[in-house]
Short mmCIF file of C-alpha atoms in Angstrom, two decimals:
data_model
loop_
_atom_site.label_atom_id
_atom_site.label_comp_id
_atom_site.label_asym_id
_atom_site.label_seq_id
_atom_site.Cartn_x
_atom_site.Cartn_y
_atom_site.Cartn_z
CA UNK I 1 -159.07 -29.14 -129.90
CA UNK I 2 -158.04 -26.97 -126.94
CA UNK I 3 -154.38 -26.33 -126.09
CA UNK I 4 -152.72 -29.00 -123.89
CA UNK I 5 -152.54 -26.69 -120.85
CA UNK I 6 -156.24 -25.86 -121.24
CA UNK I 7 -157.07 -29.56 -121.54
CA UNK I 8 -155.23 -30.15 -118.27
CA UNK I 9 -157.30 -27.45 -116.56
CA UNK I 10 -160.55 -28.89 -117.93
CA UNK I 11 -159.68 -32.46 -116.95
CA UNK I 12 -158.64 -31.37 -113.45
CA UNK I 13 -161.98 -29.60 -112.94
CA UNK I 14 -163.98 -32.56 -114.27
CA UNK I 15 -162.06 -34.93 -112.01
CA UNK I 16 -163.19 -32.89 -108.99
CA UNK I 17 -166.94 -33.17 -109.67
CA UNK I 18 -168.32 -35.17 -106.72
CA UNK I 19 -170.29 -38.37 -107.25
CA UNK I 20 -174.00 -37.63 -107.47
CA UNK I 21 -173.44 -34.09 -108.79
CA UNK I 22 -173.32 -32.63 -112.29
CA UNK I 23 -172.11 -29.39 -113.84
CA UNK I 24 -172.38 -27.78 -117.26
CA UNK I 25 -169.87 -27.30 -120.05
CA UNK I 26 -170.28 -23.54 -119.60
CA UNK I 27 -169.60 -23.60 -115.88
CA UNK I 28 -166.40 -25.57 -116.44
CA UNK I 29 -165.40 -23.08 -119.16
CA UNK I 30 -165.83 -20.17 -116.73
CA UNK I 31 -163.51 -21.91 -114.27
CA UNK I 32 -160.67 -22.09 -116.81
CA UNK I 33 -158.37 -19.52 -118.35
CA UNK I 34 -159.92 -18.99 -121.77
CA UNK I 35 -162.03 -22.04 -122.59
CA UNK I 36 -165.51 -21.89 -124.08
CA UNK I 37 -168.33 -24.38 -123.50
CA UNK I 38 -167.66 -25.85 -126.95
CA UNK I 39 -163.99 -26.32 -126.09
CA UNK I 40 -165.00 -28.22 -122.97
CA UNK I 41 -167.27 -30.41 -125.10
CA UNK I 42 -164.41 -31.02 -127.52
CA UNK I 43 -162.14 -31.97 -124.62
CA UNK I 44 -164.75 -34.48 -123.40
CA UNK I 45 -165.10 -35.91 -126.92
CA UNK I 46 -161.33 -36.41 -127.21
CA UNK I 47 -160.70 -38.07 -123.85
CA UNK I 48 -157.92 -40.64 -124.12
CA UNK I 49 -158.98 -44.27 -124.15
CA UNK I 50 -158.92 -45.88 -120.72
CA UNK I 51 -159.38 -42.58 -118.87
CA UNK I 52 -161.00 -42.48 -115.44
CA UNK I 53 -162.64 -39.04 -115.65
CA UNK I 54 -166.34 -38.82 -114.73
CA UNK I 55 -167.31 -37.30 -118.12
CA UNK I 56 -170.94 -38.32 -117.56
CA UNK I 57 -171.21 -35.62 -114.86
CA UNK I 58 -170.85 -32.85 -117.46
CA UNK I 59 -174.10 -31.81 -119.13
CA UNK I 60 -175.39 -29.07 -121.40
CA UNK I 61 -177.03 -25.92 -120.06
CA UNK I 62 -180.38 -27.39 -121.14
CA UNK I 63 -179.66 -30.27 -118.72
CA UNK I 64 -179.15 -32.87 -121.47
CA UNK I 65 -176.30 -35.39 -121.56
#
């Protein structure tokens, strides 16, 4: 599980993905300070219950959900 400050960066980036658009785990990782694509995936897997983040807009580099 990524550090709390890294989670905050990841969640902030995901929250800014516009409706109708997608991005990859790797692209989000490149926008943070030290995350990897796997860390972004882990952050998505551990989202708190009741969250409002558009997690479904984050896909793998092979364009799979």
